[in-house]
Coordinates of C-alpha atoms in Angstrom, one line a residue:
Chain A
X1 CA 54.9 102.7 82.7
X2 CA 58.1 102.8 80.6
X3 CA 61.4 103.5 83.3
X4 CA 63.8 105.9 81.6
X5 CA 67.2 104.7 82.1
X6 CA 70.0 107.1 82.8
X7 CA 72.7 105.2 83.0
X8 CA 75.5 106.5 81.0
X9 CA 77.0 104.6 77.9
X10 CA 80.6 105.2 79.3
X11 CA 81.8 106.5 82.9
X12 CA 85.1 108.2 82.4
X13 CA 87.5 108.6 85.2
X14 CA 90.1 111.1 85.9
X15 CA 93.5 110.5 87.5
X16 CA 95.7 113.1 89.1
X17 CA 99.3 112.1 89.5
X18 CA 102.0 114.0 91.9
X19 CA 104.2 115.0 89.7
X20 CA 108.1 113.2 88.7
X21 CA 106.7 109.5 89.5
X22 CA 104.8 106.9 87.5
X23 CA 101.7 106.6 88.8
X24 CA 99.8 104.1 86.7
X25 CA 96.9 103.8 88.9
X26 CA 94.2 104.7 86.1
X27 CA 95.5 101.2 84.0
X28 CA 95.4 99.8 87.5
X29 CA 91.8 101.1 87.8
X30 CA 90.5 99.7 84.9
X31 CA 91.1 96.2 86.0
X32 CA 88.4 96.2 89.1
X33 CA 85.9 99.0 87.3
X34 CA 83.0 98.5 84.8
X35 CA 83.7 97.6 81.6
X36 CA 82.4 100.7 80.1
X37 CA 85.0 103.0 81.5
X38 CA 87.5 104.8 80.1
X39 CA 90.2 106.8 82.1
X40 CA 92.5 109.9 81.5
X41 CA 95.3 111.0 83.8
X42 CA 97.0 114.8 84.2
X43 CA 100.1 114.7 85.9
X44 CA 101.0 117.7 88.6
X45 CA 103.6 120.2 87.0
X46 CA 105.5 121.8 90.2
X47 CA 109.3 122.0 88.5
X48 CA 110.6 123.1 92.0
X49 CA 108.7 120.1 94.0
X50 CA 110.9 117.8 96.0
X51 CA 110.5 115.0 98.1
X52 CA 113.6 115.2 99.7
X53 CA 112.5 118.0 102.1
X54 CA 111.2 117.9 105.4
X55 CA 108.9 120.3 105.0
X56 CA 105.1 120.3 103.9
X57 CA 104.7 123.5 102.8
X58 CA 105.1 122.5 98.9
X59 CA 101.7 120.1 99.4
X60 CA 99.7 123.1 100.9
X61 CA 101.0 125.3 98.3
X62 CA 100.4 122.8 95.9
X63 CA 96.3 123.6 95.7
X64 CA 96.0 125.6 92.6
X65 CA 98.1 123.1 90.7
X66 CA 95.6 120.3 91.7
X67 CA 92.9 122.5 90.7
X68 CA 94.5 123.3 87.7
X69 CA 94.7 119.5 87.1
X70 CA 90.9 119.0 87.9
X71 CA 90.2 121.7 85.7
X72 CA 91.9 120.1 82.6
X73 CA 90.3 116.8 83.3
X74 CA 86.6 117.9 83.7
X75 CA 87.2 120.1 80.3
X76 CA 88.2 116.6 78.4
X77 CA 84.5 115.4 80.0
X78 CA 85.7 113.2 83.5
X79 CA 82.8 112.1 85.4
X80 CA 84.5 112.0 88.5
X81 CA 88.2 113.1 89.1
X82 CA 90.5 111.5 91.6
X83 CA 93.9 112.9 93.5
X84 CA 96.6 110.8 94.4
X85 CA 98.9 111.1 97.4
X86 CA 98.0 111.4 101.0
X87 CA 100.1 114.4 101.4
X88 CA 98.1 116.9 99.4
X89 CA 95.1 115.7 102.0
X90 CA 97.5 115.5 105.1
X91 CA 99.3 119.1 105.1
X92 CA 96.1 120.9 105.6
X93 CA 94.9 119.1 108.4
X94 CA 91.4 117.1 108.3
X95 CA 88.9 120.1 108.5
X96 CA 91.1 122.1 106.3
X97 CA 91.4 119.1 103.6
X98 CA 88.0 118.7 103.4
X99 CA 87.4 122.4 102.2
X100 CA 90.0 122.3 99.9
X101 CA 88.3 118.9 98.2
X102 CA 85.0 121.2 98.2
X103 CA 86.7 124.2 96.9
X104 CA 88.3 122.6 94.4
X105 CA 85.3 120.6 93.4
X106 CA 83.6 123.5 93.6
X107 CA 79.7 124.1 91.4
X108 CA 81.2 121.3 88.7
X109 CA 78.9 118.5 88.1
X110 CA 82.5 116.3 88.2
X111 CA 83.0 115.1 91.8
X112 CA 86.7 115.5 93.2
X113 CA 87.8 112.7 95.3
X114 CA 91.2 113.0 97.6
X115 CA 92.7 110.3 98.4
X116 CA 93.8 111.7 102.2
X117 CA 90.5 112.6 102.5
X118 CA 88.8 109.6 101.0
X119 CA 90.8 107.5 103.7
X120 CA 89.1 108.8 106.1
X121 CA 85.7 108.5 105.1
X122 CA 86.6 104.5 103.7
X123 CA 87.7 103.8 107.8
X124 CA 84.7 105.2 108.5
X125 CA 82.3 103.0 106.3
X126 CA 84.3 100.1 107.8
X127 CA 83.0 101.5 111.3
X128 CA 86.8 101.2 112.3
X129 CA 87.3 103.6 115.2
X130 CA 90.4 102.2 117.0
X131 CA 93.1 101.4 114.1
X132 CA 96.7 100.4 113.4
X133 CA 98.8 102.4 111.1
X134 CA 101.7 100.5 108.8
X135 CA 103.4 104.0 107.6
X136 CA 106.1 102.2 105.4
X137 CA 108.0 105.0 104.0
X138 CA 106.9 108.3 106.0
X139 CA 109.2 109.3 108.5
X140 CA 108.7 109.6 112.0
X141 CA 108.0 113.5 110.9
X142 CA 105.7 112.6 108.1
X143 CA 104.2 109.8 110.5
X144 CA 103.0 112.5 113.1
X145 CA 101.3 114.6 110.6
X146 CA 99.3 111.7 109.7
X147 CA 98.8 111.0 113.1
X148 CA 97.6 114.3 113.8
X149 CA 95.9 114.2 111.0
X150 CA 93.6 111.1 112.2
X151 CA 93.1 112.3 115.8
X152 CA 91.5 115.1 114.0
X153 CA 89.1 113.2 112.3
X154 CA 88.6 111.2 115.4
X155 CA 90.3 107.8 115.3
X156 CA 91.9 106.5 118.2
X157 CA 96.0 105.6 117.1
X158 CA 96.6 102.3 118.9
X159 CA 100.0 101.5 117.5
X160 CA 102.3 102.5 114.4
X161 CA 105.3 101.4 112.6
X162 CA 107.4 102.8 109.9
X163 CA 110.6 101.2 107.8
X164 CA 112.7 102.7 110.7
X165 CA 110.9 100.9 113.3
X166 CA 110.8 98.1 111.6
X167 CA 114.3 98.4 110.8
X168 CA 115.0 98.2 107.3
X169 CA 115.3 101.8 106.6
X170 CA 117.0 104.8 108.5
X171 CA 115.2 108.0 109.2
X172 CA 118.1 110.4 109.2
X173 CA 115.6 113.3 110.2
X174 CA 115.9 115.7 107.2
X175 CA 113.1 113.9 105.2
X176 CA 109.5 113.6 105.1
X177 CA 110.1 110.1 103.0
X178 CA 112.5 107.2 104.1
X179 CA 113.8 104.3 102.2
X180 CA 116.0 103.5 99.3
X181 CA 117.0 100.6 97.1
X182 CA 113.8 98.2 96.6
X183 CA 112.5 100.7 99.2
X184 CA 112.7 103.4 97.5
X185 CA 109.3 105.3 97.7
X186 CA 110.0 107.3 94.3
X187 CA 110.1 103.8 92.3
X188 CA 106.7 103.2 90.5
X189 CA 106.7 99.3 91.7
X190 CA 105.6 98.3 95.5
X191 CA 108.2 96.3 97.6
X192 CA 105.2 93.8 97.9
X193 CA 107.0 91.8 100.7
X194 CA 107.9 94.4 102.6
X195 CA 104.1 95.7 102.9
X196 CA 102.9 92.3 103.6
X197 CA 105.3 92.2 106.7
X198 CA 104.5 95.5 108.0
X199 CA 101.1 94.7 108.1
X200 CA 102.0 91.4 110.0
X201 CA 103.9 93.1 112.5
X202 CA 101.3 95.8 113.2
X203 CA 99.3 93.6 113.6
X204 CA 100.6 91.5 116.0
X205 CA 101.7 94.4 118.1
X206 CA 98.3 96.3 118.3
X207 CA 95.5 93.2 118.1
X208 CA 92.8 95.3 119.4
X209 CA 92.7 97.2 116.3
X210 CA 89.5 98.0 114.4
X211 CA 91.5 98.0 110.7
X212 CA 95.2 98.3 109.6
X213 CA 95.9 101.7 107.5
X214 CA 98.6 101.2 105.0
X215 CA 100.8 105.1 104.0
X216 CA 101.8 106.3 101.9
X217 CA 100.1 106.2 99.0
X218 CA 102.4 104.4 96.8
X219 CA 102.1 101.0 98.6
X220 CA 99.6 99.4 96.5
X221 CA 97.1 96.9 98.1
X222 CA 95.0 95.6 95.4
X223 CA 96.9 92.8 95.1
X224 CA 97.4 92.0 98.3
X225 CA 94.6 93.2 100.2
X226 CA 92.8 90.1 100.1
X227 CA 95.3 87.2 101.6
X228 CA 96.5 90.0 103.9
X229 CA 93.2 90.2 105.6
X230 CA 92.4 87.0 105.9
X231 CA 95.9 86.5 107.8
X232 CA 95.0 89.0 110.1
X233 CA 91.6 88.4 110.6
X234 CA 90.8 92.9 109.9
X235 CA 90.2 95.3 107.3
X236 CA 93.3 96.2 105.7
X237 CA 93.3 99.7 104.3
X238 CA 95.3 101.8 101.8
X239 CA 95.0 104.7 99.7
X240 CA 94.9 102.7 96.4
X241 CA 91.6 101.2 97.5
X242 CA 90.3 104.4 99.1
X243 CA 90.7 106.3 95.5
X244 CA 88.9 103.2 93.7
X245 CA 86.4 102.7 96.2
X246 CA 85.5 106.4 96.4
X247 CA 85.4 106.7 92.5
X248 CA 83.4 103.5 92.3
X249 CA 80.3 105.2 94.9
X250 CA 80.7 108.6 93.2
X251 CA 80.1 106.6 89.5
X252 CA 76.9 104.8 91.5
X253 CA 78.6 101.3 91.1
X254 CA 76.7 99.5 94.0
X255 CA 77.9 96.1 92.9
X256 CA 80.6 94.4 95.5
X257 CA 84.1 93.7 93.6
X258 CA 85.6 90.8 95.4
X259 CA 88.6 89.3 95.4
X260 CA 90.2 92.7 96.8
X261 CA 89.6 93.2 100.2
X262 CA 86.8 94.4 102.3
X263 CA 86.5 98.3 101.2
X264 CA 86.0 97.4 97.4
X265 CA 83.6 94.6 98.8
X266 CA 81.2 97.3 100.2
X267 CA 80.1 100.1 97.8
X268 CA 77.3 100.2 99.4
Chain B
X1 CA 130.7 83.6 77.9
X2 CA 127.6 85.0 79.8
X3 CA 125.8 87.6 77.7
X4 CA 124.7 90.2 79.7
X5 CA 121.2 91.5 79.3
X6 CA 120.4 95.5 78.3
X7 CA 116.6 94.6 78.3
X8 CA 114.4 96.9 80.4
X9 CA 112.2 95.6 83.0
X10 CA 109.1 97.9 82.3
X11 CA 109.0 99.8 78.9
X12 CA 107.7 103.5 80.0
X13 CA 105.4 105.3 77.7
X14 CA 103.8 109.1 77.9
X15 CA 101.3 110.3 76.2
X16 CA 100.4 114.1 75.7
X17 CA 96.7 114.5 75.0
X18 CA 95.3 117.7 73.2
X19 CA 93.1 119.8 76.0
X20 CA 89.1 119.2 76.2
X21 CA 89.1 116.1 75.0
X22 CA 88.8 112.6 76.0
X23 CA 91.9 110.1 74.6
X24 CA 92.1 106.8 75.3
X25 CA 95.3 106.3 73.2
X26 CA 97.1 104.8 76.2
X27 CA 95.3 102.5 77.7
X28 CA 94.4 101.3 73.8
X29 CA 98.2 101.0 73.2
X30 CA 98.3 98.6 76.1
X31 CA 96.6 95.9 74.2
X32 CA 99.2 96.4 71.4
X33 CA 102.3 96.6 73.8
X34 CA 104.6 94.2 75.2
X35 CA 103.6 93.0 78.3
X36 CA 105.8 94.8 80.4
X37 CA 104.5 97.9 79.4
X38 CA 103.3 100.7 81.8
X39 CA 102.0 104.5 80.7
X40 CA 100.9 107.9 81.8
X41 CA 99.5 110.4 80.3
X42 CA 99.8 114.3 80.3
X43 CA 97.2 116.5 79.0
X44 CA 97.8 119.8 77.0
X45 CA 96.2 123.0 79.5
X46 CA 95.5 125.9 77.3
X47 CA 92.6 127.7 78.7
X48 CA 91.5 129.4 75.5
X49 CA 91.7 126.8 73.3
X50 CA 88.6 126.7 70.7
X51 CA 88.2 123.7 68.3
X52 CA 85.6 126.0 66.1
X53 CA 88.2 128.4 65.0
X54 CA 89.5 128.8 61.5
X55 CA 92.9 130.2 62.3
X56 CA 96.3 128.0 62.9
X57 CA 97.8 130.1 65.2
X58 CA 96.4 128.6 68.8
X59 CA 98.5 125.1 67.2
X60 CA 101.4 127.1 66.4
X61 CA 101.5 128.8 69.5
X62 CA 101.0 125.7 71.5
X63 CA 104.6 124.3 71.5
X64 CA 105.5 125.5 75.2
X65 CA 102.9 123.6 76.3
X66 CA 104.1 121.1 74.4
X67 CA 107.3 121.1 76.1
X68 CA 106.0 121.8 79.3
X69 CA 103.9 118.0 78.6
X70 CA 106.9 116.4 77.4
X71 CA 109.1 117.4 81.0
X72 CA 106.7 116.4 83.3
X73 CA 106.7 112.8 81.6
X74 CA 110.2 112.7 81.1
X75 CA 110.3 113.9 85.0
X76 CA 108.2 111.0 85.7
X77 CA 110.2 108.5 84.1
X78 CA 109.0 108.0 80.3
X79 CA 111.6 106.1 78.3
X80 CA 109.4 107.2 75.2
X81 CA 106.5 110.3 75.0
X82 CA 103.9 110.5 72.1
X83 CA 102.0 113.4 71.3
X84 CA 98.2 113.1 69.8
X85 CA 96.8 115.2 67.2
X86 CA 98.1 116.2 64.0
X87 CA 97.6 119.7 63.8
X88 CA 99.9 120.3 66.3
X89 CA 102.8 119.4 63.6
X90 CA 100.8 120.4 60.3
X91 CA 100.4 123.9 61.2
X92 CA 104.1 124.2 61.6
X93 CA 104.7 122.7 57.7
X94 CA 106.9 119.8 57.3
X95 CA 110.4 121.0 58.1
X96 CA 109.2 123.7 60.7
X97 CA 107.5 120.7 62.2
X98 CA 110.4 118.3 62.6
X99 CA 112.8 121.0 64.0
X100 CA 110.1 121.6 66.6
X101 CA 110.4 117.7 67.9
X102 CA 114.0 118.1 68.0
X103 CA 113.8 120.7 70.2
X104 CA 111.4 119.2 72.4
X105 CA 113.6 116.1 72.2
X106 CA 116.5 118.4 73.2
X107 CA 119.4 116.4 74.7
X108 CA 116.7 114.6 76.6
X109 CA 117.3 110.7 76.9
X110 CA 113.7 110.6 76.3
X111 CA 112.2 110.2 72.5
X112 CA 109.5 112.1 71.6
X113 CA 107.1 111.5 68.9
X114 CA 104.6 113.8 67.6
X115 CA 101.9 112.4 65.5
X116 CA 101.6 114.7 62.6
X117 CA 106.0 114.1 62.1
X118 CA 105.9 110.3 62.2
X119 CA 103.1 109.5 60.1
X120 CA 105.1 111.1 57.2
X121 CA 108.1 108.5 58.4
X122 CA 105.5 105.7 58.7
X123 CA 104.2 106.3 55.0
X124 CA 107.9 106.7 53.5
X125 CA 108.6 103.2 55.6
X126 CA 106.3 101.4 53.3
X127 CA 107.6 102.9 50.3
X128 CA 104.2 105.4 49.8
X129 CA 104.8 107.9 47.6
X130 CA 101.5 108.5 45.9
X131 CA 98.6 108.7 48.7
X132 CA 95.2 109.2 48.6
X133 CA 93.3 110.8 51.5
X134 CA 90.1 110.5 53.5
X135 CA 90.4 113.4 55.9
X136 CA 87.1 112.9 57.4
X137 CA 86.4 116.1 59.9
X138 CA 89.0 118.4 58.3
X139 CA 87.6 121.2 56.7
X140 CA 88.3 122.5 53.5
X141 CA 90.9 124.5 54.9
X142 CA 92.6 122.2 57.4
X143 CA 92.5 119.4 54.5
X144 CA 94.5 122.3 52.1
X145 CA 97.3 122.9 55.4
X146 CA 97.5 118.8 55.3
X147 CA 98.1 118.4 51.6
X148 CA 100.9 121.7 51.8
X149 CA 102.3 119.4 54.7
X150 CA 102.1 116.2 52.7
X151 CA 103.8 117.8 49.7
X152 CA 106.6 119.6 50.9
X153 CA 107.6 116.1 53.2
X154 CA 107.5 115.0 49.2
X155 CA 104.5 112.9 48.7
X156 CA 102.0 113.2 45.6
X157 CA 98.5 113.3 46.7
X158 CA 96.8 111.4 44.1
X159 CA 93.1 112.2 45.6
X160 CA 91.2 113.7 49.0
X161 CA 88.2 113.2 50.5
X162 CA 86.3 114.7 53.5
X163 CA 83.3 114.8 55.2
X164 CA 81.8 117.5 53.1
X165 CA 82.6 116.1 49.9
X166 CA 81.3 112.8 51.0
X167 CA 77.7 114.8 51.5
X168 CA 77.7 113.6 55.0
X169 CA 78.7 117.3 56.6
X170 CA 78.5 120.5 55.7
X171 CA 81.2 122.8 55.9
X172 CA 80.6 126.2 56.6
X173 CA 84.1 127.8 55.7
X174 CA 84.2 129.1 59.3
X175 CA 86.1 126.0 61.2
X176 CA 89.3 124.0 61.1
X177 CA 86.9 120.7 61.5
X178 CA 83.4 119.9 61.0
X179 CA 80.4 117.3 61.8
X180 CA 78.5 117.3 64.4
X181 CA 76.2 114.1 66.4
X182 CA 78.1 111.2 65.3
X183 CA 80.3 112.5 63.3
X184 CA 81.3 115.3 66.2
X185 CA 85.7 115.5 66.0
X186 CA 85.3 116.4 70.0
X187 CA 83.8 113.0 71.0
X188 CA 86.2 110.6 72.1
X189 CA 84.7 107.8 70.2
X190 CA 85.2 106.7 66.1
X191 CA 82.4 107.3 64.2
X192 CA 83.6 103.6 62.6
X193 CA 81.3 102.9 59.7
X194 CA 81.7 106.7 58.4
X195 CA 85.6 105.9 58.7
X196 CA 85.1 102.4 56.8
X197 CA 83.0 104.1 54.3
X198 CA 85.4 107.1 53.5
X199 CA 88.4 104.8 53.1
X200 CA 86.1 102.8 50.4
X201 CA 85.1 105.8 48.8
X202 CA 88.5 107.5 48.3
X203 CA 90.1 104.0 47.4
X204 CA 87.5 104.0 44.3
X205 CA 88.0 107.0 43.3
X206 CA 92.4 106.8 43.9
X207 CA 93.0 102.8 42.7
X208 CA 96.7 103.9 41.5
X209 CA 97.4 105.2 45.4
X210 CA 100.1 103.5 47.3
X211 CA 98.4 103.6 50.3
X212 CA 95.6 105.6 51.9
X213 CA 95.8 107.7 54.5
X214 CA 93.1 108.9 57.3
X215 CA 92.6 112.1 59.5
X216 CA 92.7 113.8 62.1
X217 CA 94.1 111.5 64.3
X218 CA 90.1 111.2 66.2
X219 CA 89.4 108.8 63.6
X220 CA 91.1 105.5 65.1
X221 CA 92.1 103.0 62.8
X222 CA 93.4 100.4 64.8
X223 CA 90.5 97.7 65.3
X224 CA 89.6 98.3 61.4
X225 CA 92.8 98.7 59.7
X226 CA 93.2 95.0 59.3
X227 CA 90.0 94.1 57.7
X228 CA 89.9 97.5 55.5
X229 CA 93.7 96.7 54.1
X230 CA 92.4 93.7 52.6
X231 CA 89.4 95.3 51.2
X232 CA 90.9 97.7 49.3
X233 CA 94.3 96.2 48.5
X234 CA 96.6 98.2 50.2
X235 CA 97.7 100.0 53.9
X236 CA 95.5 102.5 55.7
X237 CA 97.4 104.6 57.0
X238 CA 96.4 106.8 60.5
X239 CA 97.5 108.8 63.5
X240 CA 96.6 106.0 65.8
X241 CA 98.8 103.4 64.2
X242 CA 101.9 105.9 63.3
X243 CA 102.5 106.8 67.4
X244 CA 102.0 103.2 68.2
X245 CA 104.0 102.4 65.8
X246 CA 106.7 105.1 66.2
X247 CA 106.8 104.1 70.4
X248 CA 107.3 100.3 69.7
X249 CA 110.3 101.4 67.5
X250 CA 112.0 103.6 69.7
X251 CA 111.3 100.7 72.3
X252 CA 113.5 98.7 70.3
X253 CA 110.6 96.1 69.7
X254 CA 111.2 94.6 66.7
X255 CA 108.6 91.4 66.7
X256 CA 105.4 91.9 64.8
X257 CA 102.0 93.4 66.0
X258 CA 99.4 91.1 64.0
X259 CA 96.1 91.7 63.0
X260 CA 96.1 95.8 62.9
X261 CA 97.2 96.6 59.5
X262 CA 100.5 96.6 57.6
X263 CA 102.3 99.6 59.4
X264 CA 102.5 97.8 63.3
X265 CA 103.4 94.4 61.4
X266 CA 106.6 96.4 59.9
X267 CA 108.5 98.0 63.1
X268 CA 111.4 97.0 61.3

């Protein structure tokens, strides 16, 4: 009996971007997915968005825009579409961000995957229930949201630590963001360093933690994912992975990529 | 005396793709570009767009979207944005079309270069005057808008082949661009032997061209141009090469790019 093989020729990717900052996450992308992939990106158009504002009403309101985005990337033929930024997740609450993932996904055959909500699912598949949260650049205001965020989807919050804490960075209260300089969480680069530290001292202050979760989005970890969790001996999670990871399942890649930590280890 | 450095760190390129369709023109670009190169990508979103019409008008009418691409790259950070597809300048005619980039451009501090403008700068660079032209998936019609284009930018067109007249698709009289399977314009591969073939063809049948030119910008010349040059004894000339080409130069890169034809070799 002859098998038929569906496998496609090409898997093609989508990337959504939040808009003013340069997000080059699908290039990134390419380096840890199958050859045969190709990748488009569509950046968010909100001309009045700010991140200087302490409010999140600009991320809920934000949801036709995204949809707008998916839109124009399942029309040019994506696969599987992919959302980056927690916030766009985290404003709506867990429950709330899964509908909108579902809404927005809606009856195509192109699955939508959020990296706020992909998180969550990704801590999950690690069977982390206890974690450790490194949130970098949210303030303490952006830092309960996520926290909030997580009870809802039922992780237990054993410690937490943002530039403030750690003191490099003042959280003047008027900001949903914090940082500036190399800090600066509007620069496209990651203050590699700085990451690798907050990791280290969550983890030494909260050792009974199932995994370490790394916000906001823009601190990229597949470069240091890796040597970070063998220092620590635990999962080390961001949203960088969680997008890949969650594109690689939805494309049916079921082959580990090493060399990255354990989420993109265990596609399966 | 210590010299100090203007270099960049990271060269920024956008990329504004035409809707429904699936362009890898940035992440191709990266294997051309210097090192410290990063991109994004913005993709045109107009709803009623229809590539089987015979009318103009929906390129002409597209320039606010246009503009509305170009801002949200140059909000993100682009030192340079490109713009794919031709049509999107041809339908304006020459002059029409290079008064449309300038106001795109505006006072921005951001270049912007739109495919169908620069490949008349690209041709003029290596002293073209007389062309020849393999317009592939043009129709009859959309090949007669190109050769309006190509004449008032001052160019003789020595000879123009498409599709149709090469026997291999039938035009119906109804569409801007033709083919279908292989040869469909919508798929986001090069049909590359049917390229190779039509730049033979048209060379035959145009020795006393300059150079040759190929479109619509779909047909990618960059991993043939090199080898088909020295077949037929002179450049060939296409959409692909003239953005690349037209970034790299408003990059301020000046050193070669060997081994993809005679336009990226010339940035100077």
């Amino acid at each position: 009996m002859v098998q038929s093989t569906t496998k496609p020729s090409v898997h093609k990717v989508g990337f959504i971007s939040p808009p003013a900052w340069f997000d080059i996450s699908p290039t990134e992308f390419l380096r840890i997915a199958p050859k045969n992939t190709i990748v488009m990106q569509a950046v968010m158009r909100l001309p009045d968005f700010n991140y200087q504002v302490d409010g999140v009403e600009q991320f809920i309101n934000s949801v036709p825009e995204l949809r707008a985005c998916f839109n124009s990337l399942t029309e040019s033929g994506a696969d599987v579409v992919t959302q980056f930024g927690y916030p766009f997740s985290l404003a709506h609450g867990w429950e709330k961000a899964n509908k909108v993932q579902k809404s927005i996904q809606g009856s195509s055959r192109t699955s939508f995957v959020m990296m706020g909500v992909e998180i969550v699912y990704a801590m999950k598949h690690l069977n982390c229930k206890s974690i450790a949260i490194a949130s970098t650049y949210y303030s303490g205001k952006m830092s309960s949201i996520l926290h909030e965020y997580l009870l809802e989807a039922g992780f237990k919050i054993l410690h937490s630590e943002n530039w403030q804490s750690q003191g490099i960075a003042e959280d003047k209260g008027s900001n949903l963001f914090i940082g500036d300089g190399e800090l600066d969480p509007t620069a496209w680069k990651s203050p590699v360093d700085a990451i690798a530290n907050a990791v280290r001292n969550v983890s030494k202050n909260a050792s009974a933690a199932d995994c370490i979760l790394v916000s906001g989005g823009g601190m990229r970890l597949l470069d240091i994912a890796e040597t970070l969790e063998k220092e620590v001996g635990k999962p080390v999670i961001g949203g960088d992975l969680a997008i890949y990871w969650g594109i690689l399942r939805r494309l049916g890649i079921k082959r580990s990529v090493r060399g990255h930590g354990k989420l993109l280890a265990n596609l399966v």
